[in-house]
Amino acid sequence: MKTVESVNKTRSHHGIALVWPIVLASAAVLGVVGGFVLAKVLKPDTTQYVVDEDAYVIDIETTMKKYQAAKSKGDYSSLSAPEMINIGFELFGQEESNYSMGVGFTQAAMVKQVITARTAKEGNRYFEESNSSGLVNLYDRMFQEGDNTTLYWGDNPDYASHTPETITNEQYKEKMGRYVSVGLSYIVSEKTLLQGSSPSGDPPTGIYEENGGYRVEVELDPKTSTARYQKQMQSISNLKNRPTFDWVHLTVTLDKDLNLVRMKSHERYFATTSAGVGSSCTGELTNVYFHVPMPGGYPNPGSVLEAFPKSL
């Protein structure tokens, strides 16, 4: 059986050995899971940006008070797009039980990798699964309970056969940029919005009433919004450096009370393996959020869960 360390070494080796080397980043978000395929051999000079994350995060306590006041009036016009997104994730995190599912892809040149993800919460227990299938297959599950997080990282869907590694929640956060219990990998605030342009080509930042609820669009600054997400990508894929982003766009659907319904992430970034092989990659991931317990109950490492659809 493989340890997490040996799996990471295997992932790096795959990135070197294949004609189209592949490196995968598992994400997000709850979530968001990212991934990427390296399709050309380069030895780039990569500029690393050091971001003080605390300077950019939203004050969620103040934001939730603002939400409660707006809700009591039945009028959310005082809330900004970043505030609405953070409120949706905070409300989801406050629920006793819930789950989510995500499906997407990453592509570089002619190589495409399928990405799937899911999360579950039951009381103070949190579960996350991140998979990537294609030329390289990665299957990871993480469980947070109490002060610790246990990882089951491997290259096949027999998760129970993966050698577990248990670390503290703080060690996991340092490694991955966030706790398993935190659903949003990106830093979304007024300070991380990209001002004056929309390089992704998606709709401009704004709040749009739709189907009795809201569709919230945000074009994010590719440096400041990804400070936590980059840690996750580097750790999962054993990258030489943290990946650098060209653009990031989120489309978040909320119901009339600002509960999460769906989120789509759309991004482009450049990543480099430990051997100096790199490429630009484009990815999309759609997550759907369910405000009920996961069918079949809270999972364990070997649980066979609901099959992922081809799209969401």
CSV table of C-alpha atoms in Angstrom, one decimal:
chain,number,residue,atom,x,y,z
A,1,MET,CA,0.0,0.0,0.0
A,2,LYS,CA,1.1,3.5,-0.8
A,3,THR,CA,1.6,6.4,1.7
A,4,VAL,CA,0.5,9.9,0.9
A,5,GLU,CA,4.2,10.8,0.4
A,6,SER,CA,4.7,7.9,-2.1
A,7,VAL,CA,1.6,8.9,-4.0
A,8,ASN,CA,2.8,12.4,-4.3
A,9,LYS,CA,6.1,11.2,-5.7
A,10,THR,CA,4.2,9.0,-8.2
A,11,ARG,CA,2.2,12.0,-9.3
A,12,SER,CA,5.4,14.0,-9.9
A,13,HIS,CA,6.9,11.0,-11.8
A,14,HIS,CA,3.8,10.8,-14.0
A,15,GLY,CA,4.2,14.5,-14.8
A,16,ILE,CA,7.8,13.9,-16.0
A,17,ALA,CA,7.4,10.6,-17.9
A,18,LEU,CA,4.3,11.1,-20.1
A,19,VAL,CA,4.5,12.6,-23.6
A,20,TRP,CA,1.8,15.0,-22.4
A,21,PRO,CA,2.8,15.3,-18.7
A,22,ILE,CA,0.0,15.6,-16.3
A,23,VAL,CA,-0.2,17.3,-12.9
A,24,LEU,CA,-3.4,17.5,-11.0
A,25,ALA,CA,-4.7,19.9,-8.4
A,26,SER,CA,-7.5,18.6,-6.2
A,27,ALA,CA,-9.8,21.7,-4.9
A,28,ALA,CA,-11.8,23.4,-3.9
A,29,VAL,CA,-14.0,24.6,-3.2
A,30,LEU,CA,-16.3,23.1,-1.7
A,31,GLY,CA,-16.2,23.1,-2.9
A,32,VAL,CA,-14.0,23.6,-5.5
A,33,VAL,CA,-11.7,20.7,-7.1
A,34,GLY,CA,-9.2,21.8,-9.7
A,35,GLY,CA,-6.9,19.9,-12.0
A,36,PHE,CA,-4.7,20.6,-14.9
A,37,VAL,CA,-2.9,18.9,-17.7
A,38,LEU,CA,0.6,19.9,-18.8
A,39,ALA,CA,0.8,19.7,-22.5
A,40,LYS,CA,4.1,21.3,-23.5
A,41,VAL,CA,7.6,21.1,-22.1
A,42,LEU,CA,9.0,24.3,-20.8
A,43,LYS,CA,11.3,25.5,-18.1
A,44,PRO,CA,9.7,28.9,-17.2
A,45,ASP,CA,10.8,31.6,-14.8
A,46,THR,CA,7.9,31.8,-12.4
A,47,THR,CA,7.3,34.9,-10.2
A,48,GLN,CA,5.9,34.0,-6.8
A,49,TYR,CA,3.6,36.5,-5.2
A,50,VAL,CA,3.4,36.5,-1.4
A,51,VAL,CA,-0.1,37.6,-0.2
A,52,ASP,CA,-1.1,38.5,3.3
A,53,GLU,CA,-4.3,36.5,3.2
A,54,ASP,CA,-5.7,38.1,6.4
A,55,ALA,CA,-5.6,41.5,4.7
A,56,TYR,CA,-8.0,40.4,2.0
A,57,VAL,CA,-10.6,38.1,3.7
A,58,ILE,CA,-14.1,39.5,4.4
A,59,ASP,CA,-15.2,40.2,8.0
A,60,ILE,CA,-17.8,37.4,8.1
A,61,GLU,CA,-19.2,38.3,11.5
A,62,THR,CA,-20.1,41.9,10.3
A,63,THR,CA,-21.3,40.5,7.0
A,64,MET,CA,-23.7,38.1,8.7
A,65,LYS,CA,-25.1,40.9,10.9
A,66,LYS,CA,-25.7,42.9,7.7
A,67,TYR,CA,-27.4,39.9,6.1
A,68,GLN,CA,-29.8,39.4,9.1
A,69,ALA,CA,-30.7,43.1,9.0
A,70,ALA,CA,-31.4,42.9,5.2
A,71,LYS,CA,-33.3,39.7,5.6
A,72,SER,CA,-35.6,41.2,8.2
A,73,LYS,CA,-36.5,43.9,5.7
A,74,GLY,CA,-36.9,41.5,2.8
A,75,ASP,CA,-34.4,43.6,0.8
A,76,TYR,CA,-30.9,42.5,-0.1
A,77,SER,CA,-30.0,45.5,-2.2
A,78,SER,CA,-27.5,46.7,0.4
A,79,LEU,CA,-25.3,43.6,-0.1
A,80,SER,CA,-22.5,43.4,-2.5
A,81,ALA,CA,-21.6,40.5,-4.8
A,82,PRO,CA,-18.7,39.2,-2.6
A,83,GLU,CA,-20.9,39.6,0.5
A,84,MET,CA,-23.7,37.5,-1.0
A,85,ILE,CA,-21.2,34.7,-1.9
A,86,ASN,CA,-19.7,34.6,1.5
A,87,ILE,CA,-23.1,34.6,3.2
A,88,GLY,CA,-24.2,31.6,1.0
A,89,PHE,CA,-21.1,29.6,2.1
A,90,GLU,CA,-21.5,30.6,5.8
A,91,LEU,CA,-25.1,29.5,5.8
A,92,PHE,CA,-24.2,26.2,4.3
A,93,GLY,CA,-21.5,25.7,6.9
A,94,GLN,CA,-23.9,26.4,9.7
A,95,GLU,CA,-26.3,23.6,8.7
A,96,GLU,CA,-26.3,20.4,10.8
A,97,SER,CA,-26.1,18.1,7.7
A,98,ASN,CA,-25.6,18.6,4.0
A,99,TYR,CA,-23.6,17.5,1.0
A,100,SER,CA,-22.4,18.7,-2.4
A,101,MET,CA,-21.3,17.2,-5.7
A,102,GLY,CA,-19.0,18.7,-8.3
A,103,VAL,CA,-18.2,17.7,-11.9
A,104,GLY,CA,-15.8,19.5,-14.3
A,105,PHE,CA,-12.7,19.2,-16.4
A,106,THR,CA,-9.3,20.7,-17.2
A,107,GLN,CA,-7.7,21.0,-20.6
A,108,ALA,CA,-4.4,21.9,-22.1
A,109,ALA,CA,-3.9,21.5,-25.9
A,110,MET,CA,-5.7,18.2,-26.8
A,111,VAL,CA,-5.5,16.6,-23.4
A,112,LYS,CA,-8.6,16.6,-21.2
A,113,GLN,CA,-8.9,15.4,-17.6
A,114,VAL,CA,-12.2,14.8,-15.9
A,115,ILE,CA,-12.6,16.2,-12.3
A,116,THR,CA,-15.2,15.1,-9.8
A,117,ALA,CA,-15.7,16.2,-6.2
A,118,ARG,CA,-18.1,15.9,-3.3
A,119,THR,CA,-18.4,16.9,0.4
A,120,ALA,CA,-20.5,15.9,3.3
A,121,LYS,CA,-21.2,17.3,6.8
A,122,GLU,CA,-22.8,15.7,9.8
A,123,GLY,CA,-22.6,17.7,13.0
A,124,ASN,CA,-18.9,18.4,13.6
A,125,ARG,CA,-17.7,15.8,11.1
A,126,TYR,CA,-16.6,16.9,7.6
A,127,PHE,CA,-15.8,14.8,4.5
A,128,GLU,CA,-14.3,15.7,1.2
A,129,GLU,CA,-13.5,13.7,-1.9
A,130,SER,CA,-11.5,14.9,-4.9
A,131,ASN,CA,-10.9,12.8,-8.0
A,132,SER,CA,-9.3,13.2,-11.4
A,133,SER,CA,-9.4,10.7,-14.2
A,134,GLY,CA,-7.8,10.6,-17.6
A,135,LEU,CA,-4.2,9.8,-18.5
A,136,VAL,CA,-3.5,9.8,-14.7
A,137,ASN,CA,-6.0,8.8,-12.1
A,138,LEU,CA,-6.1,10.3,-8.6
A,139,TYR,CA,-8.6,9.4,-5.9
A,140,ASP,CA,-8.4,11.3,-2.6
A,141,ARG,CA,-10.7,11.4,0.5
A,142,MET,CA,-10.2,13.6,3.5
A,143,PHE,CA,-12.0,13.4,6.9
A,144,GLN,CA,-12.0,16.2,9.5
A,145,GLU,CA,-13.1,15.4,13.0
A,146,GLY,CA,-12.1,17.0,16.3
A,147,ASP,CA,-8.6,18.4,16.0
A,148,ASN,CA,-7.4,16.1,13.3
A,149,THR,CA,-7.8,15.4,9.6
A,150,THR,CA,-7.1,12.0,8.1
A,151,LEU,CA,-6.1,11.7,4.4
A,152,TYR,CA,-6.7,8.7,2.1
A,153,TRP,CA,-4.7,9.7,-1.0
A,154,GLY,CA,-4.2,7.2,-3.9
A,155,ASP,CA,-4.5,6.4,-7.6
A,156,ASN,CA,-7.6,4.1,-7.6
A,157,PRO,CA,-11.2,4.3,-6.3
A,158,ASP,CA,-10.6,1.7,-3.6
A,159,TYR,CA,-10.1,4.4,-1.0
A,160,ALA,CA,-10.0,2.0,2.0
A,161,SER,CA,-6.8,0.5,0.5
A,162,HIS,CA,-5.0,3.8,0.6
A,163,THR,CA,-2.6,4.1,3.6
A,164,PRO,CA,-4.1,6.8,5.8
A,165,GLU,CA,-2.2,9.7,7.2
A,166,THR,CA,-3.6,11.7,10.1
A,167,ILE,CA,-2.4,15.3,10.8
A,168,THR,CA,-3.7,18.1,12.8
A,169,ASN,CA,-6.3,20.5,11.3
A,170,GLU,CA,-3.7,23.3,11.5
A,171,GLN,CA,-1.2,21.2,9.6
A,172,TYR,CA,-3.8,20.4,7.0
A,173,LYS,CA,-4.6,24.1,6.6
A,174,GLU,CA,-1.0,25.0,6.2
A,175,LYS,CA,-0.7,22.3,3.5
A,176,MET,CA,-3.9,22.9,1.7
A,177,GLY,CA,-4.8,26.5,2.4
A,178,ARG,CA,-8.0,25.8,4.3
A,179,TYR,CA,-9.7,23.3,6.6
A,180,VAL,CA,-11.9,20.5,5.1
A,181,SER,CA,-14.8,22.2,6.9
A,182,VAL,CA,-14.3,25.4,4.9
A,183,GLY,CA,-16.2,25.3,1.7
A,184,LEU,CA,-14.6,28.1,-0.3
A,185,SER,CA,-11.0,27.8,-1.5
A,186,TYR,CA,-10.9,31.3,-3.1
A,187,ILE,CA,-10.7,34.5,-1.2
A,188,VAL,CA,-13.8,36.5,-2.3
A,189,SER,CA,-14.1,40.1,-1.0
A,190,GLU,CA,-14.3,43.6,-2.3
A,191,LYS,CA,-10.4,43.7,-2.1
A,192,THR,CA,-10.0,40.6,-4.4
A,193,LEU,CA,-12.4,41.7,-7.2
A,194,LEU,CA,-10.7,42.5,-10.5
A,195,GLN,CA,-11.5,46.0,-11.4
A,196,GLY,CA,-12.1,47.4,-14.8
A,197,SER,CA,-11.8,44.2,-17.0
A,198,SER,CA,-13.2,40.7,-17.4
A,199,PRO,CA,-10.4,38.6,-19.1
A,200,SER,CA,-12.4,35.3,-18.6
A,201,GLY,CA,-15.0,36.5,-21.0
A,202,ASP,CA,-17.8,35.7,-18.5
A,203,PRO,CA,-20.5,38.2,-17.5
A,204,PRO,CA,-19.2,41.2,-15.5
A,205,THR,CA,-19.2,41.3,-11.7
A,206,GLY,CA,-22.7,41.9,-10.5
A,207,ILE,CA,-25.9,40.6,-8.9
A,208,TYR,CA,-28.7,39.4,-11.2
A,209,GLU,CA,-32.2,38.4,-10.1
A,210,GLU,CA,-33.0,35.0,-11.6
A,211,ASN,CA,-35.7,32.3,-11.1
A,212,GLY,CA,-36.8,33.8,-7.8
A,213,GLY,CA,-33.3,34.0,-6.5
A,214,TYR,CA,-30.0,35.4,-7.5
A,215,ARG,CA,-27.1,34.7,-9.8
A,216,VAL,CA,-23.9,36.4,-8.6
A,217,GLU,CA,-21.0,36.9,-10.9
A,218,VAL,CA,-17.5,37.8,-9.7
A,219,GLU,CA,-14.3,38.3,-11.8
A,220,LEU,CA,-11.5,37.9,-9.3
A,221,ASP,CA,-7.9,39.2,-9.0
A,222,PRO,CA,-5.8,36.2,-10.1
A,223,LYS,CA,-3.1,36.9,-7.4
A,224,THR,CA,-5.0,37.8,-4.3
A,225,SER,CA,-8.1,35.6,-4.7
A,226,THR,CA,-6.0,32.4,-5.2
A,227,ALA,CA,-3.5,32.7,-2.3
A,228,ARG,CA,-5.1,29.8,-0.4
A,229,TYR,CA,-6.0,27.7,-3.5
A,230,GLN,CA,-2.4,27.8,-4.7
A,231,LYS,CA,-1.2,26.0,-1.6
A,232,GLN,CA,-3.7,23.2,-2.2
A,233,MET,CA,-2.6,22.9,-5.8
A,234,GLN,CA,1.1,22.8,-5.0
A,235,SER,CA,0.6,20.2,-2.2
A,236,ILE,CA,-1.6,17.8,-4.1
A,237,SER,CA,0.6,17.8,-7.2
A,238,ASN,CA,4.1,18.2,-5.8
A,239,LEU,CA,4.7,21.3,-7.9
A,240,LYS,CA,8.0,23.2,-8.1
A,241,ASN,CA,6.2,26.5,-7.4
A,242,ARG,CA,2.7,27.6,-6.6
A,243,PRO,CA,0.7,27.9,-9.9
A,244,THR,CA,0.1,31.4,-11.3
A,245,PHE,CA,-3.3,32.4,-12.5
A,246,ASP,CA,-4.3,34.4,-15.5
A,247,TRP,CA,-7.9,34.8,-14.6
A,248,VAL,CA,-10.6,33.4,-12.2
A,249,HIS,CA,-14.4,33.8,-12.5
A,250,LEU,CA,-17.1,32.5,-10.2
A,251,THR,CA,-20.8,32.2,-11.0
A,252,VAL,CA,-22.8,31.5,-7.8
A,253,THR,CA,-26.5,30.8,-7.8
A,254,LEU,CA,-28.4,31.5,-4.5
A,255,ASP,CA,-32.1,31.0,-3.6
A,256,LYS,CA,-34.3,33.8,-2.3
A,257,ASP,CA,-32.8,33.5,1.2
A,258,LEU,CA,-29.2,33.4,-0.1
A,259,ASN,CA,-28.7,29.7,0.4
A,260,LEU,CA,-26.3,28.1,-2.0
A,261,VAL,CA,-27.7,26.3,-5.0
A,262,ARG,CA,-24.8,26.0,-7.5
A,263,MET,CA,-21.4,27.4,-8.2
A,264,LYS,CA,-19.3,27.3,-11.4
A,265,SER,CA,-15.6,28.2,-11.4
A,266,HIS,CA,-13.8,29.1,-14.6
A,267,GLU,CA,-10.1,29.7,-14.5
A,268,ARG,CA,-6.8,29.6,-16.4
A,269,TYR,CA,-3.4,29.2,-14.8
A,270,PHE,CA,0.2,28.1,-15.4
A,271,ALA,CA,1.8,25.3,-13.4
A,272,THR,CA,5.2,23.8,-13.3
A,273,THR,CA,6.2,20.3,-12.0
A,274,SER,CA,9.2,19.7,-9.7
A,275,ALA,CA,11.2,18.8,-12.9
A,276,GLY,CA,10.5,22.2,-14.5
A,277,VAL,CA,7.8,21.0,-16.9
A,278,GLY,CA,5.0,23.5,-17.3
A,279,SER,CA,2.0,24.6,-19.3
A,280,SER,CA,-1.1,26.9,-19.4
A,281,CYS,CA,-4.3,25.1,-18.5
A,282,THR,CA,-8.0,26.0,-18.5
A,283,GLY,CA,-10.6,24.5,-16.2
A,284,GLU,CA,-14.2,24.5,-15.2
A,285,LEU,CA,-16.0,22.9,-12.2
A,286,THR,CA,-19.7,23.0,-11.3
A,287,ASN,CA,-20.7,22.2,-7.8
A,288,VAL,CA,-24.3,21.7,-6.7
A,289,TYR,CA,-25.3,22.0,-3.0
A,290,PHE,CA,-27.9,19.9,-1.2
A,291,HIS,CA,-29.3,21.0,2.2
A,292,VAL,CA,-30.1,17.5,3.4
A,293,PRO,CA,-27.9,14.6,4.7
A,294,MET,CA,-25.9,12.6,2.1
A,295,PRO,CA,-27.9,9.7,0.8
A,296,GLY,CA,-26.8,6.5,2.6
A,297,GLY,CA,-25.4,8.6,5.5
A,298,TYR,CA,-22.1,10.1,6.4
A,299,PRO,CA,-19.4,8.2,4.5
A,300,ASN,CA,-16.4,6.2,5.7
A,301,PRO,CA,-13.1,5.6,3.8
A,302,GLY,CA,-14.5,2.6,1.9
A,303,SER,CA,-18.0,3.8,1.2
A,304,VAL,CA,-19.3,3.2,-2.3
A,305,LEU,CA,-21.2,6.5,-3.0
A,306,GLU,CA,-23.6,7.7,-5.6
A,307,ALA,CA,-22.2,7.8,-9.1
A,308,PHE,CA,-21.3,11.2,-10.5
A,309,PRO,CA,-23.3,12.4,-13.4
A,310,LYS,CA,-21.5,13.4,-16.6
A,311,SER,CA,-22.5,17.0,-15.9
A,312,LEU,CA,-24.3,19.2,-13.4
